[in-house]
């Protein structure tokens, strides 16, 4: 019999709707039930494409005996972290403070007042490797709650008080300058993996926001080392197993430092951020590899993540049904993506199979499990016949399509769709792909139609054309505004700038601390948790804090709004504090700071939307530059007001703080201006 999760829209919660565990969604009613029964709450947090979430579900939550222990002694609450990032953030902070690490599935035991007192992540069904079994944990918590109740509640109250008392170092009211950005660059140099690209060791995550900072820093200062780190990292990832060599798109991370073996889930946010990073690398270098990867990643998002309503789904699972034994129902990580030499020969024949093995680095020993290999590009492409390789790739794509495909989380998350909109709009504009721009516009229309209410307040998620009940958080407002600003620049339609302004007004009114200028992840009128979440550091996505700073800065450059620019500058004080100490974890803030130091430049193009002058403005490398294009006398965008053509020719005006240089009528001249550095 289905539990209460059967009425939810989250794909992750629906995956647990038939568990014997009597799950509740996060709700006031769940905690009232815990008070009525006098039992603690078992909070389990995960997401639909999480491999270990699936493992723990199969081992424990689908097990009748384990479920009986849970149901008798706890009120069990299941949360989709992608729907409720605020709940996830608050309790993840507690888990990390208590254990020194975090991850998903996250397992937390709470009092009926939602105060945490025991923490963990994945627990196995039997004790192993020094870890207790999940049943042992349940029984231990049950006994402690029953026999040492006063001690447990005292600990919970202390943990909650400690969390509430934590203060974030904001830096000061000064914005980061040359010194802080230079120190951040040196910090990245120290952590750079010169052998394999990227930063740090295993597991290694794609550093999309750091790449953006490095590209902007090079564009502003001419620092060749910054460009080299960005370019080499992008090439290593593009040639590695973290990149899908057949279908395009990036996996979540690499389990090794070589970018060889990925954790195979594919997230919308990673691919949106990396698509944009590779397009921007192309703008800086003209790299054909960067162009190919940007376009293939954009095509992957449109082909495999686009929903019927025109938005973009959250993720593809790491696992898929075992093709060798589909009747078992067993799901295997990476099964859809990996190959053996024998499988290549079966599809391609002996000769082309051997060539494919050399080209993609498939070996008898394998690079993954059971002798299978993740496809890579370990050798120079030029030594292979391009037409033959293209034929091989097409046949492998067709053969892979016959395998059981990974599941898709069809939930549309506002923030991640904002990132996808910006990436598709800019990539489409860079490479003359109007279909990608159209896909971005369609997703923007969906967000306006379905996620924004008449007061321009955002719903966090939707599914199958139905908006979810959870309120948008800061990253939703900031990233959607960023997407709309990109649409305004590419399409020349002022309505997108207006929509961005509505969202950013909410940021100013409901998310900013009016005294310090700090930002909170939830609005002033959001559900009250044990702590109001607040985190300026980047994780898998830009923090809401620094994303808001970037969108506020761009909007101010478009409109001349002093309140928006002042809010952006105040928010960047945290980058002054954290950038030199932890540059890997505030790359987006560093990138926004580069835009601030460069102006950012305001470019008004009086002429054809999509014409050569407009295209040159969009493909310039000036950090964070804003672009407005339209006909003479047009008033769609504020930057175009009173702008005239010179001698009847398309004309570009390049300004900083609304102080403009002489107008430009030559495309080459505009390109040189936007490519100038201080070096």
XYZ file of C-alpha atoms in Angstrom:
679
model
C 0.000 0.000 0.000
C 1.500 3.369 -0.985
C 2.500 5.772 1.801
C 1.885 9.528 1.985
C 4.578 10.259 -0.599
C 2.252 8.955 -3.314
C 0.626 12.402 -3.327
C 3.892 14.285 -3.971
C 5.234 15.518 -7.316
C 8.955 15.079 -6.588
C 10.377 12.121 -8.547
C 12.630 11.347 -5.582
C 9.770 11.207 -3.115
C 7.692 9.163 -5.550
C 10.534 6.625 -5.730
C 9.785 5.929 -2.049
C 5.993 5.966 -2.269
C 5.756 2.157 -2.183
C 8.297 1.616 0.613
C 7.032 -0.233 3.693
C 8.412 2.739 5.662
C 5.503 5.007 6.602
C 7.092 8.120 5.131
C 5.829 11.657 5.632
C 6.835 14.626 3.483
C 8.420 17.564 5.328
C 5.420 19.223 6.964
C 4.086 20.673 10.180
C 1.804 17.655 10.427
C 4.752 15.257 10.574
C 6.279 17.016 13.576
C 2.881 17.271 15.278
C 2.553 13.501 14.850
C 5.963 13.015 16.475
C 4.848 15.156 19.429
C 1.595 13.229 19.732
C 3.416 9.895 19.772
C 6.363 11.114 21.833
C 8.952 9.759 19.375
C 11.864 11.318 17.479
C 11.870 12.131 13.785
C 14.018 10.223 11.301
C 14.907 12.728 8.565
C 16.259 11.221 5.347
C 17.422 13.641 2.643
C 18.493 12.724 -0.890
C 17.696 13.278 -4.540
C 16.476 11.234 -7.474
C 19.768 10.674 -9.307
C 21.801 9.918 -6.147
C 23.426 6.472 -6.463
C 23.902 5.794 -2.748
C 20.392 7.043 -2.029
C 19.146 4.240 -4.279
C 21.441 1.753 -2.575
C 20.233 2.604 0.930
C 16.626 2.604 -0.240
C 16.966 -0.886 -1.668
C 18.900 -2.260 1.295
C 16.917 -0.681 4.135
C 13.816 1.298 3.191
C 12.441 -1.490 0.994
C 13.144 -4.078 3.692
C 10.030 -4.979 5.732
C 11.928 -5.810 8.928
C 13.877 -2.545 8.895
C 10.720 -0.601 8.055
C 8.961 -2.150 11.047
C 11.658 -0.793 13.380
C 11.372 2.656 11.789
C 7.581 2.766 11.910
C 7.341 1.621 15.522
C 9.884 4.038 16.936
C 10.013 7.113 14.675
C 8.101 9.466 12.447
C 9.974 9.099 9.165
C 10.302 12.217 6.994
C 11.692 12.079 3.467
C 13.020 15.275 1.801
C 14.131 15.928 -1.768
C 17.120 18.216 -1.293
C 16.548 19.728 -4.726
C 13.033 20.806 -3.769
C 13.991 21.974 -0.285
C 17.583 23.222 -0.398
C 16.887 25.244 2.747
C 16.069 22.157 4.822
C 19.041 20.345 3.325
C 21.426 23.236 4.043
C 20.411 23.639 7.687
C 20.830 19.987 8.606
C 23.866 19.432 6.379
C 25.587 22.189 8.328
C 24.827 20.242 11.507
C 26.067 16.966 10.002
C 29.320 18.533 8.826
C 29.886 20.261 12.162
C 29.362 16.998 14.033
C 31.136 14.538 11.750
C 33.516 16.644 9.660
C 31.933 15.465 6.435
C 28.610 15.309 4.668
C 26.861 13.775 1.709
C 23.726 12.042 0.555
C 21.727 10.199 1.598
C 21.778 12.346 4.719
C 20.351 10.702 7.827
C 19.503 12.920 10.805
C 17.506 12.225 13.949
C 15.491 15.156 15.295
C 13.364 15.970 18.300
C 9.684 16.750 17.576
C 10.791 20.416 17.688
C 13.048 19.724 14.672
C 16.260 19.988 16.712
C 18.981 17.553 15.538
C 20.793 15.230 17.931
C 22.315 12.349 15.915
C 23.800 12.443 12.419
C 25.052 10.330 9.575
C 24.860 9.717 5.857
C 24.677 6.240 4.325
C 24.332 3.329 6.746
C 24.725 -0.267 5.473
C 22.251 -3.074 6.244
C 24.966 -4.973 8.132
C 27.846 -3.592 10.160
C 31.003 -3.294 8.044
C 34.204 -1.279 7.714
C 33.720 0.146 11.176
C 30.221 1.403 10.362
C 27.211 0.231 12.377
C 24.284 -1.260 10.528
C 21.254 0.959 9.973
C 19.200 -1.248 12.292
C 21.829 -0.872 15.018
C 21.648 2.904 14.596
C 17.858 2.861 14.809
C 17.919 0.729 17.936
C 20.622 2.835 19.555
C 18.743 6.077 18.924
C 15.504 4.478 20.141
C 17.152 3.353 23.375
C 18.796 6.717 23.963
C 15.503 8.539 23.385
C 13.725 6.203 25.830
C 16.374 5.801 28.520
C 18.279 9.106 28.412
C 15.583 11.422 27.133
C 16.634 14.473 29.113
C 20.241 14.131 27.994
C 19.206 13.784 24.335
C 16.969 16.851 24.349
C 19.656 18.859 26.149
C 22.194 17.906 23.460
C 19.697 18.787 20.714
C 19.015 22.194 22.248
C 22.743 22.918 22.521
C 23.424 21.905 18.915
C 20.573 24.112 17.727
C 21.806 27.047 19.807
C 25.351 26.601 18.491
C 24.099 26.609 14.905
C 21.986 29.708 15.477
C 24.940 31.536 17.034
C 27.291 30.936 14.132
C 28.278 34.150 12.412
C 29.598 34.394 8.914
C 32.705 36.499 8.246
C 31.422 39.003 5.712
C 34.723 40.794 5.222
C 33.936 44.473 5.150
C 32.137 47.020 3.069
C 35.064 47.372 0.656
C 34.903 45.464 -2.605
C 37.699 43.065 -3.554
C 40.487 44.731 -5.490
C 43.591 43.833 -7.450
C 45.399 42.518 -4.386
C 42.665 40.086 -3.346
C 42.133 38.778 -6.887
C 45.864 38.337 -7.337
C 46.065 36.382 -4.078
C 43.144 34.216 -5.200
C 44.958 33.437 -8.442
C 48.085 32.436 -6.525
C 45.977 30.197 -4.310
C 44.602 28.453 -7.373
C 48.099 28.016 -8.787
C 49.105 26.225 -5.589
C 46.156 23.830 -5.820
C 46.337 23.293 -9.574
C 47.017 19.769 -10.836
C 49.561 20.475 -13.561
C 49.574 16.835 -14.665
C 45.863 16.173 -15.120
C 44.217 19.583 -14.935
C 41.668 20.760 -12.411
C 42.243 21.446 -8.749
C 42.945 19.173 -5.812
C 42.857 15.394 -5.879
C 40.227 12.684 -6.087
C 37.314 12.921 -6.292
C 37.674 15.744 -8.780
C 34.768 17.988 -9.693
C 34.523 20.130 -12.835
C 35.566 23.634 -11.689
C 33.231 25.581 -13.969
C 33.032 28.733 -11.842
C 36.780 28.847 -11.262
C 37.271 28.521 -15.034
C 35.012 31.549 -15.513
C 37.114 33.540 -13.054
C 40.343 32.524 -14.786
C 38.999 33.516 -18.215
C 37.794 36.864 -16.936
C 41.036 37.522 -15.093
C 43.003 36.837 -18.263
C 40.690 39.057 -20.299
C 41.132 41.923 -17.858
C 44.838 41.597 -17.025
C 46.418 39.509 -19.771
C 47.673 36.927 -17.236
C 48.624 33.988 -19.480
C 48.884 31.563 -16.570
C 45.206 32.043 -15.775
C 44.209 31.271 -19.359
C 46.517 28.257 -19.488
C 45.010 26.686 -16.360
C 41.508 27.181 -17.739
C 42.332 25.859 -21.213
C 44.297 22.823 -20.015
C 41.600 21.859 -17.502
C 38.908 22.142 -20.155
C 40.897 19.992 -22.570
C 41.576 17.328 -19.926
C 37.890 17.130 -19.052
C 36.805 17.089 -22.692
C 39.165 14.203 -23.464
C 38.408 12.313 -20.262
C 35.723 9.908 -19.210
C 33.875 12.613 -17.299
C 32.693 13.805 -20.728
C 30.302 11.604 -22.699
C 32.287 11.016 -25.900
C 29.222 9.723 -27.754
C 26.293 11.818 -26.599
C 27.897 14.953 -25.218
C 27.427 16.328 -21.741
C 29.346 15.917 -18.500
C 28.971 13.531 -15.587
C 28.807 14.866 -12.056
C 32.457 14.281 -11.098
C 35.436 11.996 -11.566
C 36.254 9.443 -8.863
C 39.963 9.802 -9.761
C 42.220 12.804 -10.311
C 42.679 11.948 -14.011
C 39.055 12.719 -15.056
C 38.865 9.083 -16.244
C 36.082 7.325 -14.327
C 33.037 9.448 -13.597
C 30.217 9.166 -11.157
C 27.835 8.776 -14.052
C 24.856 10.921 -13.080
C 24.390 13.906 -15.390
C 23.051 17.073 -13.789
C 21.454 19.991 -15.613
C 23.381 22.533 -13.571
C 26.802 21.034 -14.340
C 26.088 20.944 -18.042
C 24.664 24.456 -18.135
C 27.688 25.883 -16.321
C 30.191 23.922 -18.410
C 28.449 24.688 -21.693
C 28.830 28.379 -20.922
C 32.433 27.952 -19.739
C 33.470 26.217 -22.981
C 31.691 28.851 -25.082
C 33.587 31.531 -23.160
C 36.850 29.631 -23.626
C 36.172 29.684 -27.365
C 35.644 33.453 -27.166
C 39.075 33.783 -25.566
C 41.034 31.328 -27.709
C 39.054 30.310 -30.794
C 39.582 26.674 -29.757
C 37.726 24.244 -32.034
C 37.634 21.725 -29.186
C 35.926 24.270 -26.942
C 33.416 25.072 -29.674
C 32.618 21.397 -30.243
C 32.140 20.642 -26.557
C 29.996 23.736 -25.975
C 27.695 22.793 -28.860
C 27.569 19.092 -28.004
C 26.741 19.906 -24.398
C 24.020 22.328 -25.475
C 22.606 19.697 -27.821
C 22.681 17.123 -25.020
C 20.626 19.388 -22.759
C 18.034 20.066 -25.456
C 17.865 16.474 -26.666
C 17.858 14.587 -23.375
C 16.761 16.996 -20.648
C 14.120 19.148 -22.321
C 10.613 18.502 -21.002
C 7.345 18.531 -22.933
C 6.562 21.927 -21.422
C 9.806 23.477 -22.712
C 11.794 23.518 -19.481
C 14.753 21.344 -18.564
C 14.704 18.285 -16.328
C 17.047 18.116 -13.361
C 19.186 15.055 -14.042
C 19.831 11.638 -15.523
C 20.560 8.792 -13.108
C 23.974 7.205 -12.768
C 22.331 3.766 -12.847
C 20.394 1.888 -15.492
C 18.818 -1.533 -15.759
C 21.262 -4.414 -16.120
C 21.012 -5.219 -19.839
C 22.523 -8.678 -19.279
C 19.711 -9.613 -16.898
C 16.825 -7.121 -17.256
C 14.369 -9.493 -15.540
C 16.305 -9.127 -12.292
C 15.345 -5.474 -12.031
C 18.902 -4.811 -10.885
C 20.319 -1.421 -11.726
C 24.024 -1.011 -12.441
C 26.027 2.206 -12.248
C 27.456 3.295 -15.585
C 26.000 0.346 -17.521
C 24.623 2.628 -20.228
C 27.982 4.274 -20.941
C 30.813 1.718 -20.708
C 32.200 -0.677 -23.337
C 34.414 -3.740 -23.650
C 36.503 -4.540 -26.751
C 34.113 -7.421 -27.460
C 31.102 -5.118 -27.434
C 32.811 -2.732 -29.846
C 33.591 -5.611 -32.205
C 30.015 -6.875 -31.980
C 28.668 -3.512 -33.109
C 31.398 -2.410 -35.529
C 33.102 -5.555 -36.788
C 36.688 -6.569 -36.104
C 38.485 -3.826 -38.039
C 36.449 -0.832 -36.923
C 36.096 -2.331 -33.452
C 39.868 -2.371 -33.066
C 40.097 1.198 -34.367
C 37.386 2.343 -31.956
C 39.200 0.690 -29.056
C 42.369 2.639 -29.878
C 40.523 5.886 -30.494
C 38.429 5.742 -27.302
C 41.001 4.082 -25.036
C 39.076 0.835 -24.521
C 41.390 -1.903 -23.207
C 41.186 -5.561 -22.279
C 41.820 -4.675 -18.639
C 39.260 -1.878 -18.659
C 39.184 1.373 -16.746
C 35.931 0.670 -14.889
C 34.423 -2.495 -13.428
C 34.407 -6.047 -14.790
C 36.795 -5.203 -17.630
C 34.663 -2.421 -19.094
C 36.089 0.949 -20.114
C 34.798 4.488 -19.994
C 35.242 6.100 -23.410
C 37.978 8.753 -23.584
C 40.036 10.521 -26.245
C 43.555 9.712 -25.057
C 45.303 10.334 -28.381
C 45.563 13.136 -30.872
C 42.419 13.138 -33.029
C 44.411 14.124 -36.109
C 46.018 10.694 -36.487
C 42.598 9.158 -37.210
C 40.479 9.462 -40.337
C 37.692 11.893 -39.385
C 35.027 10.407 -41.666
C 35.664 6.888 -40.421
C 35.609 7.995 -36.783
C 32.350 9.858 -37.392
C 30.798 6.702 -38.860
C 31.995 4.691 -35.853
C 30.582 7.215 -33.444
C 27.184 7.224 -35.155
C 26.962 3.433 -35.039
C 27.933 3.333 -31.377
C 25.346 5.994 -30.564
C 22.690 3.908 -32.308
C 23.783 0.742 -30.495
C 23.839 2.491 -27.124
C 20.313 3.747 -27.706
C 19.176 0.103 -27.632
C 20.456 -0.298 -24.059
C 18.186 0.404 -21.076
C 18.514 4.151 -20.534
C 19.154 5.842 -17.197
C 16.114 7.251 -15.458
C 15.378 10.956 -15.713
C 14.367 13.278 -12.897
C 11.738 15.356 -14.702
C 11.519 17.974 -12.000
C 12.111 21.490 -13.382
C 14.172 23.559 -10.914
C 13.914 27.304 -11.459
C 17.552 28.129 -10.635
C 19.039 25.434 -12.835
C 16.759 26.394 -15.716
C 18.025 29.948 -15.318
C 21.581 28.646 -15.720
C 20.534 26.618 -18.776
C 18.798 29.613 -20.340
C 21.938 31.745 -20.028
C 24.133 28.974 -21.447
C 21.889 28.163 -24.404
C 21.230 31.795 -25.283
C 24.931 32.698 -25.265
C 26.076 29.503 -27.016
C 23.413 29.899 -29.663
C 24.438 33.518 -30.233
C 28.152 32.693 -30.375
C 27.797 29.971 -32.988
C 24.782 31.092 -35.013
C 22.477 28.407 -33.622
C 19.073 30.062 -33.480
C 17.512 26.770 -32.369
C 19.455 26.987 -29.116
C 18.340 30.582 -28.565
C 14.755 29.491 -29.258
C 15.067 26.716 -26.669
C 16.306 29.274 -24.139
C 13.383 31.592 -24.900
C 10.927 28.700 -24.559
C 12.332 27.813 -21.134
C 12.148 31.463 -20.122
C 8.510 31.576 -21.164
C 7.822 28.510 -19.020
C 9.403 30.092 -15.954
C 7.361 33.270 -16.400
C 4.132 31.389 -17.107
C 4.401 28.637 -14.513
C 6.969 29.553 -11.854
C 6.238 33.277 -11.394
C 3.059 34.386 -9.657
C 1.394 37.790 -10.312
C 3.734 39.365 -7.742
C 6.789 37.844 -9.497
C 7.421 35.446 -6.614
C 8.998 32.211 -7.755
C 8.079 28.599 -7.182
C 11.196 26.495 -6.742
C 10.050 23.569 -8.919
C 7.458 22.305 -11.344
C 6.697 18.945 -12.899
C 4.454 18.007 -15.820
C 3.251 21.589 -16.095
C 2.265 21.874 -12.424
C 4.077 24.311 -10.139
C 5.318 22.883 -6.856
C 4.367 24.199 -3.443
C 7.893 25.124 -2.338
C 8.940 28.760 -2.462
C 11.916 29.855 -4.472
C 15.169 30.493 -2.625
C 17.832 33.098 -3.334
C 19.582 31.046 -6.029
C 16.282 30.744 -7.906
C 15.772 34.503 -8.039
C 19.415 35.169 -8.890
C 19.950 32.473 -11.536
C 16.616 33.067 -13.256
C 17.398 36.790 -13.358
C 20.800 35.911 -14.873
C 19.062 33.824 -17.541
C 16.637 36.622 -18.336
C 19.481 39.146 -18.602
C 21.201 36.846 -21.113
C 17.975 36.657 -23.126
C 17.707 40.447 -23.128
C 21.264 40.716 -24.472
C 20.793 38.096 -27.189
C 17.229 38.834 -28.340
C 17.089 42.583 -27.797
C 13.683 42.160 -26.122
C 13.287 44.514 -23.181
C 10.639 42.392 -21.488
C 13.373 40.038 -20.264
C 15.154 42.932 -18.565
C 11.857 43.893 -16.922
C 11.304 40.372 -15.612
C 14.866 40.302 -14.270
C 14.171 43.591 -12.489
C 11.060 42.193 -10.818
C 13.047 39.248 -9.462
C 15.962 41.378 -8.289
C 13.601 43.734 -6.471
C 12.541 40.701 -4.443
C 16.197 40.035 -3.713
C 16.631 43.563 -2.379
C 13.408 43.497 -0.382
C 13.294 39.947 0.977
C 16.784 38.405 0.959
C 19.247 41.208 1.841
C 20.153 42.146 5.395
C 19.579 45.889 5.265
C 22.245 46.642 7.882
C 25.187 44.497 6.746
C 24.365 43.916 3.083
C 24.697 40.160 3.620
C 22.285 37.853 1.854
C 20.205 34.966 3.171
C 19.259 31.898 1.179
C 15.598 32.149 2.201
C 13.247 35.101 2.162
C 12.133 37.015 5.231
C 8.658 35.476 4.893
C 9.863 31.888 4.266
C 9.145 28.953 6.559
C 11.116 29.379 9.777
C 13.657 26.615 10.350
C 16.030 26.172 13.297
C 18.426 28.485 11.478
C 17.984 30.818 8.518
C 20.387 29.345 5.954
C 23.115 31.574 4.606
C 26.146 30.462 2.605
C 28.214 32.569 0.183
C 30.466 29.710 -0.951
C 29.999 27.904 -4.236
C 29.221 24.215 -4.225
C 28.018 22.389 -7.335
C 26.269 25.604 -8.364
C 27.004 29.268 -7.751
C 25.918 30.303 -4.283
C 22.747 32.341 -4.241
C 24.790 35.095 -2.614
C 27.353 35.535 -5.394
C 24.839 34.763 -8.162
C 22.692 37.587 -6.817
C 25.719 39.898 -6.736
C 26.382 39.135 -10.407
C 22.780 39.642 -11.517
C 22.443 42.850 -9.484
C 25.648 44.213 -11.034
C 24.522 43.399 -14.576
C 21.073 44.884 -14.029
C 22.626 48.057 -12.663
C 24.853 48.286 -15.745
C 21.768 47.994 -17.967
C 19.658 50.513 -16.090
C 21.933 52.784 -14.061
C 20.177 51.725 -10.850
C 22.334 52.794 -7.920
C 20.503 50.622 -5.331
C 21.214 47.498 -7.380
C 24.878 48.358 -7.877
C 25.335 49.258 -4.216
C 23.762 45.958 -3.163
C 26.118 44.074 -5.490
C 29.159 45.871 -4.099
C 28.125 45.258 -0.497
C 27.572 41.569 -1.238
C 31.074 41.285 -2.701
C 32.666 42.160 0.624
C 32.580 38.446 1.413
C 34.748 37.788 -1.657
C 37.343 40.159 -0.240
C 37.397 37.977 2.892
C 37.181 34.490 1.356
C 38.754 34.858 -2.091
C 42.418 34.851 -0.990
C 41.824 32.008 1.523
C 39.511 29.643 -0.378
C 39.404 30.623 -4.077
C 38.167 27.207 -5.249
C 35.000 27.675 -3.230
C 34.078 31.185 -4.279
C 34.972 31.145 -7.968
C 31.697 32.742 -8.976
C 32.232 35.593 -6.534
C 35.719 36.114 -7.956
C 34.281 36.184 -11.489
C 31.739 38.831 -10.448
C 34.545 40.833 -8.836
C 36.423 40.758 -12.162
C 33.344 42.235 -13.849
C 33.159 44.956 -11.231
C 36.819 45.910 -11.702
C 36.293 46.070 -15.466
C 33.223 48.257 -15.088
C 31.422 46.196 -16.224
C 31.324 47.622 -19.699
C 27.962 48.662 -21.152
C 27.675 48.075 -24.894
C 24.823 49.584 -26.885
C 24.564 48.428 -30.501
C 22.361 50.514 -32.757
C 21.641 48.205 -35.641
C 20.360 44.782 -36.578
C 19.678 42.324 -33.778
C 21.842 39.332 -34.623
C 23.910 41.381 -37.073
C 27.704 41.493 -37.231
C 28.092 44.359 -34.766
C 25.743 42.701 -32.274
C 27.531 39.364 -32.681
C 30.895 41.028 -32.072
C 29.579 42.631 -28.896
C 28.248 39.283 -27.623
C 31.502 37.460 -28.365
C 33.805 40.013 -26.759
C 35.796 38.938 -23.726
C 35.333 42.017 -21.524
C 34.415 40.528 -18.112
C 30.680 40.603 -17.414
C 29.942 43.113 -20.168
C 26.245 43.842 -20.754
C 24.901 44.209 -24.282
C 21.810 45.955 -25.620
C 20.970 45.888 -29.323
C 18.161 47.359 -31.365
C 17.225 49.809 -34.103
C 17.815 53.538 -34.031
C 15.166 55.240 -31.946
C 14.325 51.992 -30.193
C 13.484 52.082 -26.509
C 13.284 48.373 -25.720
C 16.364 48.628 -23.517
C 17.582 51.618 -21.469
C 21.098 51.559 -22.933
C 19.641 52.302 -26.375
C 17.854 55.480 -25.355
C 18.861 58.446 -27.545
C 21.512 56.357 -29.348
C 21.875 57.216 -33.013
C 23.673 55.668 -35.957
C 26.763 57.471 -37.197
C 26.631 58.237 -40.922
C 23.735 55.786 -41.243
C 25.941 52.831 -40.265
C 25.551 50.295 -37.486
C 27.131 51.869 -34.435
C 28.331 50.588 -31.070
C 28.720 52.685 -27.931
C 31.063 51.254 -25.281
C 30.699 52.812 -21.841
C 31.663 52.373 -18.190
C 29.360 53.793 -15.518
C 27.468 55.450 -18.379
C 30.514 57.430 -19.472
C 31.120 56.480 -23.090
C 34.013 56.369 -25.494
C 33.619 57.656 -29.028
C 31.073 55.599 -31.004
C 32.417 52.805 -33.201
C 31.184 51.871 -36.684
C 33.743 49.210 -37.609
C 33.285 45.632 -36.427
C 37.028 45.052 -36.162
C 37.472 48.150 -34.064
C 34.749 47.045 -31.650
C 36.383 43.619 -31.376
C 39.722 45.193 -30.502
C 38.148 47.417 -27.830
C 36.363 44.506 -26.175
C 39.493 42.394 -26.262
C 41.769 44.990 -24.707
C 43.575 44.113 -21.477
C 45.717 46.076 -19.068
C 48.804 44.037 -19.984
